[in-house]
XYZ file of C-alpha atoms in Angstrom:
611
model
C -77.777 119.833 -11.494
C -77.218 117.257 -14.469
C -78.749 119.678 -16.812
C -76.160 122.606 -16.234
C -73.179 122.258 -19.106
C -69.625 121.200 -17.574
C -68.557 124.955 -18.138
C -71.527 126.180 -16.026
C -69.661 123.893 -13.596
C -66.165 124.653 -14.107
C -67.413 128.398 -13.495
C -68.911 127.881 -9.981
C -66.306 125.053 -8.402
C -63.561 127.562 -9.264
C -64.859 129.717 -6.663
C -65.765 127.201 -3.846
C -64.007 126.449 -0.971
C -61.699 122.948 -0.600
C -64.522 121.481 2.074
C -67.313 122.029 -0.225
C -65.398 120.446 -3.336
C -64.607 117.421 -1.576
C -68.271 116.990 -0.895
C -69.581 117.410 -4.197
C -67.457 114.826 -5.367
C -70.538 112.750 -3.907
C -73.052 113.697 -6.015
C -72.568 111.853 -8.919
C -69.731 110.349 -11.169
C -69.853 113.024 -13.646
C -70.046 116.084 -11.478
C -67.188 114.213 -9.288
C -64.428 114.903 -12.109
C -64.756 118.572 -12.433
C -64.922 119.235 -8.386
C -61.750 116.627 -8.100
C -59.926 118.838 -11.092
C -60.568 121.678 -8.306
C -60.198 120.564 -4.828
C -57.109 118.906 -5.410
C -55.432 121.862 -7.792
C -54.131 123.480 -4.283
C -52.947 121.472 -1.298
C -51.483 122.763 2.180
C -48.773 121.182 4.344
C -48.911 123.248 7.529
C -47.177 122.126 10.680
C -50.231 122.592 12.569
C -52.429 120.411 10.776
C -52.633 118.642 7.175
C -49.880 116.814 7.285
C -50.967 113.332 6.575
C -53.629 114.727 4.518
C -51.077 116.122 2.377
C -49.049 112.479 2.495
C -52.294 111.316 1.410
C -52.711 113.125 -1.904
C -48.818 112.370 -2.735
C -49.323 108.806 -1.985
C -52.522 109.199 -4.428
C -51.586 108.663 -8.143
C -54.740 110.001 -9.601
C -54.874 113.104 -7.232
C -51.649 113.634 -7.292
C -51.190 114.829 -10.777
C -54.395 117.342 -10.463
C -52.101 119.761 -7.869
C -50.820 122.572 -9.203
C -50.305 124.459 -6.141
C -48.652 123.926 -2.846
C -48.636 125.849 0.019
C -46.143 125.195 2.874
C -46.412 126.993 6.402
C -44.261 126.045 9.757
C -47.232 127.194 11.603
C -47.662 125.573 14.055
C -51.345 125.998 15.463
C -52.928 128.831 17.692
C -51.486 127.197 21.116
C -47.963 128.683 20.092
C -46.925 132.188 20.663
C -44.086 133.089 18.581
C -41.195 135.726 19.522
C -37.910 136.163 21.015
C -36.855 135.130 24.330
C -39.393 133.220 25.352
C -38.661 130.392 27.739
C -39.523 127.591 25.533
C -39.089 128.485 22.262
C -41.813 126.404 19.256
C -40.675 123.346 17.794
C -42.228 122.307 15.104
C -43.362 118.302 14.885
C -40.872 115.574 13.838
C -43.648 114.768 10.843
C -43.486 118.004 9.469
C -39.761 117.321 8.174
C -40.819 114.070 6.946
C -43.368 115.218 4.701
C -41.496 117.869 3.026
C -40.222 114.542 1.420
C -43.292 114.172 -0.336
C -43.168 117.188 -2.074
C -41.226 115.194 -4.919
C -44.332 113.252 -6.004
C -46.038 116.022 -7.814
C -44.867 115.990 -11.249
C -47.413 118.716 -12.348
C -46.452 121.234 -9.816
C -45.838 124.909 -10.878
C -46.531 127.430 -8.073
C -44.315 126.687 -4.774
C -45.584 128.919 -1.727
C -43.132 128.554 1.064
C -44.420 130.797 4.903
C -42.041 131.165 7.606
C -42.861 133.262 10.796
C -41.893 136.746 10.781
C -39.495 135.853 13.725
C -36.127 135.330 12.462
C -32.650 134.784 13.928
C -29.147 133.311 14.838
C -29.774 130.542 17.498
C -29.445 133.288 20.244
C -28.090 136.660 19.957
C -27.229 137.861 23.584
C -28.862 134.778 25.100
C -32.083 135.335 23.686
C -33.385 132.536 21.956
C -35.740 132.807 18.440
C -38.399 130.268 17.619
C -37.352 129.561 13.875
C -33.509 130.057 13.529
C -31.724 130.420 10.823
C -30.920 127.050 10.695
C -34.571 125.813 11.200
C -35.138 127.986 7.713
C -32.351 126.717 5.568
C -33.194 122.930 6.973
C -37.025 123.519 5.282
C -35.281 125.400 2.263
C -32.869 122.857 1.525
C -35.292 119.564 1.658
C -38.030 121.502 -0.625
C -35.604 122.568 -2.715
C -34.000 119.242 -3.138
C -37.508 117.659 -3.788
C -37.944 119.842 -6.590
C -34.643 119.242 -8.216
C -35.449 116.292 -7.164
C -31.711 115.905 -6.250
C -30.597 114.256 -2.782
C -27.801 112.692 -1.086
C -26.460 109.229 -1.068
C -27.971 106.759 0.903
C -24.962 106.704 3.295
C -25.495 110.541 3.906
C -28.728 110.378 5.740
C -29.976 114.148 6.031
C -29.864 115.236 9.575
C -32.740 117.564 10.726
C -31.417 117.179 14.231
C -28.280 119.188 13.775
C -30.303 122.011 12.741
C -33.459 122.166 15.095
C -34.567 120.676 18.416
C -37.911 118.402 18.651
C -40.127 117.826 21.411
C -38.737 114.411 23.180
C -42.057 112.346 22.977
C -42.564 113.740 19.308
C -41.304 109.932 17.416
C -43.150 111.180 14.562
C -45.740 108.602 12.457
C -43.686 108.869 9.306
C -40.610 107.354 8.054
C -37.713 109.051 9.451
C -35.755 110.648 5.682
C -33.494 109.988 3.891
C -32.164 106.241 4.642
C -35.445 104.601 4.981
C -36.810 104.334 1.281
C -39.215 107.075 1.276
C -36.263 109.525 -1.289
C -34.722 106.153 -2.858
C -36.825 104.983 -5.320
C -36.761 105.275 -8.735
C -34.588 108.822 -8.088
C -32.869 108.395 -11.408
C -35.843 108.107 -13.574
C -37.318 111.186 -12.076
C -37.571 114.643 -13.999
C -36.959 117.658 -12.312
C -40.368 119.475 -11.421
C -40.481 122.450 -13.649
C -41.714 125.065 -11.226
C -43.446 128.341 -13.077
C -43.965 130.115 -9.368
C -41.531 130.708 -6.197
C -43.211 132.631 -3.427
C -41.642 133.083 -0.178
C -43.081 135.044 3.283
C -40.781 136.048 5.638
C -37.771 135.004 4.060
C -34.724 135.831 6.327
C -32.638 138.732 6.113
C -29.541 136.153 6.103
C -27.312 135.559 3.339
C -27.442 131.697 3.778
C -24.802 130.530 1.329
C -25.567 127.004 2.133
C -28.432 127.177 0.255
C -27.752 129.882 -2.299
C -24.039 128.177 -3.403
C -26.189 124.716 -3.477
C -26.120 123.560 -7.035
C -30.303 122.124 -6.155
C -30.844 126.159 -5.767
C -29.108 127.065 -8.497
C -30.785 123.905 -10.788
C -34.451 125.511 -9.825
C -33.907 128.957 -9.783
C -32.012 129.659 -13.083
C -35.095 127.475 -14.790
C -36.304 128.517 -18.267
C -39.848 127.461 -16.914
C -39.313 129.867 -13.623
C -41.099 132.997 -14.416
C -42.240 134.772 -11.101
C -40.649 135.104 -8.277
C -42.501 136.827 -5.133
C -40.311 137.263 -1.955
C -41.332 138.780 1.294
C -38.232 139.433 3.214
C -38.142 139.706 7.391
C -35.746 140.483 9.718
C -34.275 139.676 13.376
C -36.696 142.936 15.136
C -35.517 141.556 18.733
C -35.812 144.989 20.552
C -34.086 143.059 23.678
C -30.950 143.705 21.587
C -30.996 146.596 19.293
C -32.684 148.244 16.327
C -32.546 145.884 13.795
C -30.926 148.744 11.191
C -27.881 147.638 13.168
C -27.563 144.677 12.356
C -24.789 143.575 9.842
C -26.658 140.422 8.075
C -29.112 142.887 6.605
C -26.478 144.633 4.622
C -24.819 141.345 3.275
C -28.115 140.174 2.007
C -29.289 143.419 0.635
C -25.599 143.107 -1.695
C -25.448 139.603 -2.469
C -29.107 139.747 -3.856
C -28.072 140.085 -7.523
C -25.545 137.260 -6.999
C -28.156 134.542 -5.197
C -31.917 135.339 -5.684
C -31.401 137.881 -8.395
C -28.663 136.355 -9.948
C -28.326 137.208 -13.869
C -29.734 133.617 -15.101
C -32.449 134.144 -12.810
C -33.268 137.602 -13.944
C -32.863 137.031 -17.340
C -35.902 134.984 -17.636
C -38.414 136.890 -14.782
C -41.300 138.129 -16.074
C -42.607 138.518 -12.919
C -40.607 139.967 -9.442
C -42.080 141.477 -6.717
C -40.106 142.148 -3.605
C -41.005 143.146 -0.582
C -39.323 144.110 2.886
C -41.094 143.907 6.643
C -38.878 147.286 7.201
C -37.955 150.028 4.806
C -34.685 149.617 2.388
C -32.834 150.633 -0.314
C -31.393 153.549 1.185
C -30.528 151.680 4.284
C -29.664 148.690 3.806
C -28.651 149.608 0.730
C -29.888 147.743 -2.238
C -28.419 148.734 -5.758
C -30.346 147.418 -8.401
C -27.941 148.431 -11.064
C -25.667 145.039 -9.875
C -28.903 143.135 -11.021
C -27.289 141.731 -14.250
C -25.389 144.867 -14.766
C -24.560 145.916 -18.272
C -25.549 148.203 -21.313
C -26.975 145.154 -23.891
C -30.554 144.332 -24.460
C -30.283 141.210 -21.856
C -28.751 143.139 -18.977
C -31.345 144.387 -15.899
C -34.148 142.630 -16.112
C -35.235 141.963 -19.693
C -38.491 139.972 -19.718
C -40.113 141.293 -17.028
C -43.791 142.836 -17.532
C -44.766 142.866 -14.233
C -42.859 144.737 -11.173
C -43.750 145.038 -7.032
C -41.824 146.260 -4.758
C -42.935 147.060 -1.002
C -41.207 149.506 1.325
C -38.399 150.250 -1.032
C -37.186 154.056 -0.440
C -35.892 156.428 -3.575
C -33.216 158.419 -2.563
C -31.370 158.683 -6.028
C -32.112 159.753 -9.708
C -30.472 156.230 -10.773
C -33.891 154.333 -9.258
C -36.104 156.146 -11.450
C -33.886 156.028 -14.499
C -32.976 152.313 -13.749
C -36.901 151.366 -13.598
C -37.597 153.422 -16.829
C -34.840 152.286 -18.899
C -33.305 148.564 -17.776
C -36.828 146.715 -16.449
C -38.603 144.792 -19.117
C -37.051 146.804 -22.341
C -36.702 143.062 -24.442
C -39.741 141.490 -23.273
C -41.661 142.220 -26.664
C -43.852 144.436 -25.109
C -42.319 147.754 -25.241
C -41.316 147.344 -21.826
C -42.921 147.181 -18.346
C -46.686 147.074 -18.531
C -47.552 147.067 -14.644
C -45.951 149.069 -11.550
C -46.838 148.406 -8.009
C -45.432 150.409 -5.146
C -46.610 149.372 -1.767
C -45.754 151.698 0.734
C -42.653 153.164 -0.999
C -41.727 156.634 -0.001
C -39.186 159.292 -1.037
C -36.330 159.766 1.013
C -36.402 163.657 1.742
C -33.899 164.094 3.984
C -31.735 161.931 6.316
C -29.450 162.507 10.178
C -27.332 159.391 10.447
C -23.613 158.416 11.334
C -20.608 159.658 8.965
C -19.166 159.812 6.840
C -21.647 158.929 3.833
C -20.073 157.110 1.336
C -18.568 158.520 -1.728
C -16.807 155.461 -3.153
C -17.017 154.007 -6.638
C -18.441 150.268 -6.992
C -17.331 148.507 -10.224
C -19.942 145.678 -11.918
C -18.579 143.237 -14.442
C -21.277 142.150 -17.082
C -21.718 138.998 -18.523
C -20.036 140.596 -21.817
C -17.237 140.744 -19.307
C -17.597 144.474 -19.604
C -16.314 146.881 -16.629
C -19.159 149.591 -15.269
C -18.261 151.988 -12.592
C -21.718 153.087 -10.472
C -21.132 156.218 -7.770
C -21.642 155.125 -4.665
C -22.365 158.449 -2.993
C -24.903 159.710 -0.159
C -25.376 156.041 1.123
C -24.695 155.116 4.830
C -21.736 152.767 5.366
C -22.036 149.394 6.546
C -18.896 149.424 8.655
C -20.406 152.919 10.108
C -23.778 151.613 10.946
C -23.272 148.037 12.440
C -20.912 149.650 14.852
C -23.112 150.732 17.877
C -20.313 151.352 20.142
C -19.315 154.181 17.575
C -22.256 155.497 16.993
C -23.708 155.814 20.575
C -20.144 157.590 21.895
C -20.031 159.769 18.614
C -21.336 163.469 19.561
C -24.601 164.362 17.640
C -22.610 167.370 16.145
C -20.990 164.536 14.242
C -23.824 163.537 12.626
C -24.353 163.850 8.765
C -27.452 165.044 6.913
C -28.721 163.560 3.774
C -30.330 166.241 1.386
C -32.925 164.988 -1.063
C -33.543 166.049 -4.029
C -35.908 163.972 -5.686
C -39.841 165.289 -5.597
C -43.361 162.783 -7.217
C -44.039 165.465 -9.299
C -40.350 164.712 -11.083
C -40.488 161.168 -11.040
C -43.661 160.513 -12.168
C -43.598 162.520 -15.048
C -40.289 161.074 -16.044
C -41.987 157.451 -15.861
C -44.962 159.173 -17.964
C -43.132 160.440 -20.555
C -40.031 157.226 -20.485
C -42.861 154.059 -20.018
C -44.335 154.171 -23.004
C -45.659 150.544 -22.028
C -47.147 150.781 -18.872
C -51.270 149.779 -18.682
C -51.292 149.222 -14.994
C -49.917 151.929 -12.113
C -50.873 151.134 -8.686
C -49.589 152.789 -5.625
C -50.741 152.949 -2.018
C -50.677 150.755 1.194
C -51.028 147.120 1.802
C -52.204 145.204 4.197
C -48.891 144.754 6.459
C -50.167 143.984 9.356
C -50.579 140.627 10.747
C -53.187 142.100 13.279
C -55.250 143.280 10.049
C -54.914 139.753 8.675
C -58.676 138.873 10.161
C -59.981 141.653 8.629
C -58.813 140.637 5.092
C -60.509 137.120 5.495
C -63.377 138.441 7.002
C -63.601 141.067 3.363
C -62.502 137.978 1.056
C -65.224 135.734 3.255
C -67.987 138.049 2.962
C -67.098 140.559 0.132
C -67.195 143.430 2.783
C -65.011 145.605 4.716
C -64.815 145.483 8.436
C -62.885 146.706 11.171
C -59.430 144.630 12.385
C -61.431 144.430 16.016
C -63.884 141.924 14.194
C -62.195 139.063 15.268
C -63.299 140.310 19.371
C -66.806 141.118 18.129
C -67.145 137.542 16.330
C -65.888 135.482 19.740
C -68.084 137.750 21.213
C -71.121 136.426 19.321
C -70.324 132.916 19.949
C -69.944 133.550 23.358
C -73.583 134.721 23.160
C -74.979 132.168 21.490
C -73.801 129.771 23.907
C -74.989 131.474 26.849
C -78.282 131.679 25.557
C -78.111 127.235 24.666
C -76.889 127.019 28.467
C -79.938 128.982 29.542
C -82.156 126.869 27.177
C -80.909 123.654 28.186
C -79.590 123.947 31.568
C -78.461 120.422 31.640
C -75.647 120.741 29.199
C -72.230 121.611 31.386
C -71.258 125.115 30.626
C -67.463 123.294 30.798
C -68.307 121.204 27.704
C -69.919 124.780 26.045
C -67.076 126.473 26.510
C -64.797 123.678 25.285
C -66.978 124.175 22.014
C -66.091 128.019 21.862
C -62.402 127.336 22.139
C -62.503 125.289 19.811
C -64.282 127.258 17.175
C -61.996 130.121 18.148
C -59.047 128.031 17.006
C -60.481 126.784 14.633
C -61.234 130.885 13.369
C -57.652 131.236 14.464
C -56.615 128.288 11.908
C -58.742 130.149 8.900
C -57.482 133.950 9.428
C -53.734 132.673 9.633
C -53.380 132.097 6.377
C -54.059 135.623 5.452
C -51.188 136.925 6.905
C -47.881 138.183 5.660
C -49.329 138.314 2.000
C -48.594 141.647 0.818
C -46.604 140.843 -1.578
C -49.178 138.353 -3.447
C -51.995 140.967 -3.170
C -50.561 143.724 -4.710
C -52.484 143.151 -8.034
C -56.217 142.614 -6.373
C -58.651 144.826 -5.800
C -58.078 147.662 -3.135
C -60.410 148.414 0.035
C -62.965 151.045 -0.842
C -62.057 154.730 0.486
C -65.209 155.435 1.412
C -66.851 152.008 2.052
C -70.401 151.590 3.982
C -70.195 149.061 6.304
C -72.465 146.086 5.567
C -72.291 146.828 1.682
C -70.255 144.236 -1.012
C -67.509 145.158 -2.942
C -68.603 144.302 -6.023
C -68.615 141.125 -8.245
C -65.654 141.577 -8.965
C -64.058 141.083 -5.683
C -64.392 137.072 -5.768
C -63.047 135.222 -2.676
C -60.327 133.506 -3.588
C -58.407 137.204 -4.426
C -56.456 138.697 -1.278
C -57.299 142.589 -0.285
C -55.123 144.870 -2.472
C -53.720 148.331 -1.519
C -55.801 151.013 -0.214
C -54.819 154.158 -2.353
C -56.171 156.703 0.272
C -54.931 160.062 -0.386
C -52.584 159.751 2.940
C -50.902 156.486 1.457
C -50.064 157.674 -1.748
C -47.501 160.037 -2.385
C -44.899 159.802 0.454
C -42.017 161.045 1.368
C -39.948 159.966 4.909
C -37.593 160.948 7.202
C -34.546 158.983 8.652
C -32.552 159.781 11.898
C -30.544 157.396 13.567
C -30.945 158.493 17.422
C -34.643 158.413 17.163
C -36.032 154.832 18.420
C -37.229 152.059 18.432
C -36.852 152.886 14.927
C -35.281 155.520 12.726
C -37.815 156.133 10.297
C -40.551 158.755 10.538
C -43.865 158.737 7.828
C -45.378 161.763 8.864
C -48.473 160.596 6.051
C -48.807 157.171 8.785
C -49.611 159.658 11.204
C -46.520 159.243 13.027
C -45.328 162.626 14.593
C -42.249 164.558 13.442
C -40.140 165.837 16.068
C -40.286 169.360 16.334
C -36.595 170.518 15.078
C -37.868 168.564 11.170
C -41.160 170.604 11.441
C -39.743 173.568 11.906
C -37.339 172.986 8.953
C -38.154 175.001 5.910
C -37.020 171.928 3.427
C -39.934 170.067 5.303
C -42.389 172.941 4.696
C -41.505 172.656 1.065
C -41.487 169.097 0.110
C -45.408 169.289 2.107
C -46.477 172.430 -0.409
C -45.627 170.097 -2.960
C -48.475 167.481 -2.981
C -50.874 169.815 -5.330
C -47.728 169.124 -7.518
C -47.552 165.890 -6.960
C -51.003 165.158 -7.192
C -51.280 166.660 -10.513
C -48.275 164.674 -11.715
C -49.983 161.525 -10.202
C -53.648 162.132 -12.007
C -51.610 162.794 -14.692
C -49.704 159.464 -15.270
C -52.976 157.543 -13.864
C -54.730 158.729 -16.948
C -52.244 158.634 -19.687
C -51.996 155.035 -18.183
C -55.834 154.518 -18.459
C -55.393 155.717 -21.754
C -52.987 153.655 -23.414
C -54.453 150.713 -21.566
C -58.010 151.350 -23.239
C -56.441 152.147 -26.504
C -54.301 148.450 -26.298
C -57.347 146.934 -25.181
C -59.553 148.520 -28.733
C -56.654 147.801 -31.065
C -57.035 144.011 -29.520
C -60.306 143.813 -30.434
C -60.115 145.333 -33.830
C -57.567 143.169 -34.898
């Protein structure tokens, strides 16, 4: 191996696992530098495991400054089952909290990856009690972000994780308890900011948390010059104990304080990079109006820089969506304007039954110019109507209002044909949103093949085997101590797949399942293992259009192109008949801005080279 060049190297650590660095650090002194530069560029603090691991590196000076990356998950191990109303809810370990702390040792550190569950709540909402709280989420939120900003209280204010969650009475914890005992004292003052580049968060809550977004730590990190991307996953409270979650109120405020707290105009100024995604469908309902995203008519109002936009589950309803994405994303970024579109599950709204009346109000914006900008507010749902469930269960159905569409693909992609003159990179289709799918994406990044969700049975199932067949070998071996050795390699499978969940809205740029894929065959060398799954852009996740009716349950939307049946009344409807004759137009419209696309993309790429 001493005769391969140090790029030869650099090429095949970048694609090796964490384990298998570490060990080659063995091998000799000068092969040890380049697997250190990579087994220590990403580091994990999970609440299952890793946690003094991750203490370790911080305490590390040398290995400290090689991370570029950290990951931090509340998971807390494949023993826990998460959900609502359980009788003893998941606490996460006393040490977890105190290692957050650490965070502030890595000077180096641009990408921040922060993974809640996709269980989210108020403490209890009609006695039900959720495993991470609101308050469990802003506690984790407020440390990290503190550590980066590197900003924390006086020593007299020690920070008290007990007031916001509850910890197992034997857990003492191994680490010093934080703030008051020295750990976040030293040398604070001679400490630079960390200058993050990347914020990604899964499952953020669907709660406008003004503790953290009035904090001036939040504010500090996320108006940044060095903060570029920003990649948010959003969940929400989906307790069916209580009711559908469209009901709930919190939803709404979040949805229209967005371009005041994580889209605030600083903040989108400087984004080159935003992708937003939702568990559930919005835009129409909860209503999110991107024209309040640094609202104005200059060359720095929408979002000005950005080259690169994702959004996931976001519903078009109105003309203003497809004009505001043409016109206000990325038109100062020296580029032209937006040079890659991702749409993850995002349909058309084609027609609507909810509670009246719709609203038909006009919303004034104020731009930084101090400029006044009226925006119609019409054929949106009202928040007061639909967080009232009293009202809306006792109002007769012939009350109901209907929401006419009037937007086709066919339109809309040939207006962002002929308006985004920039765009090298289209992509739309259907992610991987499921966290029961989450095995099969490791198993494809793994192996570099595609195989059913079920494989996760199928693989227990062959372990199972093989032991059976070692306790018929060697009869003298327990079968207790050979099936202790299955659970644990289950968990320890368990441990592995979990991290592939809830990424949608990181794997939006990587390489899509094949359509037609052979079982058994790779994807390609392309597809390298340390890329997630992308979308699949099967004809029947392309191209959508949906259906919303408030009565229907346990939730109001209907994808007919999911599979999902359409009650018989829509079916029947000759409006429904006509938006499904449209997809040859569609289709066209879709080939059609795939290869003028292609096109311009190629053409960039030769003038490149020529010059």
């Amino acid at each position: 191996m001493e005769s391969l060049p140090d790029d030869a190297y650099h090429q095949i650590f970048a694609y090796l696992p964490q384990q298998t660095l570490v060990g080659c650090r063995l091998l000799n002194r000068r092969i040890a530098e380049v697997a250190t530069y990579y087994a220590f560029q990403r580091v994990r603090l999970r609440a299952a495991d890793g946690v003094h691991s991750f203490v370790n590196v911080a305490k590390s000076e040398s290995l400290r400054q090689r991370v570029r990356e950290i990951t931090i998950d509340t998971w807390v191990g494949p023993d826990c089952t998460y959900g609502y109303g359980k009788t003893n809810t998941v606490r996460l370990p006393r040490d977890f909290f105190r290692a957050l702390a650490y965070v502030r040792f890595f000077p180096h550190l641009s990408t921040l990856n922060l993974r809640f569950s996709e269980y989210c709540g108020p403490d209890t909402r009609n006695g039900l009690a959720v495993d991470e709280t609101w308050d469990l989420r802003y506690l984790v939120l407020d440390i990290v972000f503190r550590c980066v900003a590197r900003v924390w209280p006086e020593a007299h204010r020690p920070l008290r994780e007990e007031n916001y969650v509850s910890f197992d009475r034997h857990d003492r914890g191994t680490l010093p308890p934080l703030p008051t005992e020295g750990i976040l004292l030293n040398d604070d003052e001679t400490l630079e900011p960390i200058h993050l580049r990347t914020l990604t968060v899964s499952n953020l809550a669907d709660f406008d948390d003004r503790r953290l977004t009035d904090s001036d730590h939040f504010k500090q990190i996320m108006t940044s010059k060095s903060l570029k991307s920003i990649k948010l996953l959003v969940t929400e409270e989906s307790n069916r104990g209580t009711a559908t979650p469209v009901y709930f109120a919190d939803k709404y405020d979040f949805c229209d304080n967005l371009p005041s707290t994580w889209l605030a105009p600083e903040i989108a100024e400087n984004l080159t990079v935003l992708s937003l995604f939702f568990q559930n469908y919005w835009g129409w309902v909860p209503k999110m109006d991107f024209r309040a995203v640094n609202p104005g008519k200059g060359r720095a109002s929408g979002l000005p820089n950005l080259r690169v936009l994702a959004l996931g589950h976001y519903v078009f309803s109105h003309e203003w969506q497809i004009d505001w994405i043409a016109s206000m994303v990325g038109h100062d970024n020296g580029l032209g304007g937006l040079q890659e579109l991702y749409l993850d599950e995002c349909p058309i709204l084609w027609q609507a039954r909810t509670a009246g009346p719709l609203d038909q109000s006009t919303k004034t914006y104020v731009s930084q110019d101090g400029d006044i900008i009226s925006r119609s507010q019409n054929g949106y749902p009202l928040k007061s109507m639909m967080t009232n469930t009293v009202l809306i269960a006792d109002a007769p159905l012939s009350e109901r209002v209907q929401f006419a569409g009037s937007l086709h693909w066919s339109d809309v992609l040939h207006h962002w044909a002929d308006h985004m003159t920039a765009l090298r990179v289209f992509k739309m289709g259907q992610g991987c949103w499921s966290n029961e799918n989450k095995e099969s994406k490791w198993r494809t990044i793994q192996t570099y093949e595609h195989r059913p969700s079920a494989a996760v049975m199928s693989g227990l199932q062959s372990a199972v085997n093989d032991i059976r067949l070692k306790h018929d070998r060697d009869a003298q071996v327990p079968w207790s101590d050979l099936a202790g050795g299955l659970e644990a390699k289950k968990k320890q499978m368990l441990s592995q797949i979990q991290s592939f969940g809830d990424t949608t809205h990181l794997d939006y740029d990587c390489p899509s399942p094949s359509a037609r894929h052979v079982p058994g065959t790779p994807y390609g060398r392309e597809f390298l293992p340390r890329l997630g799954v992308g979308m699949s852009v099967r004809d029947k996740h392309i191209l959508q259009y949906i259906h919303f009716d408030i009565d229907l349950g346990p939730t109001p939307w209907i994808n007919h192109h999911r599979g999902e049946n359409m009650p018989a009344i829509i079916v029947r409807l000759e409006r429904f008949r006509t938006y499904i004759g449209e997809r040859p137009r569609d289709m066209l419209a879709y080939n059609h801005l795939q290869g003028t696309v292609s096109w311009r993309a190629k053409t960039n790429k030769n003038s490149q080279t020529a010059a």
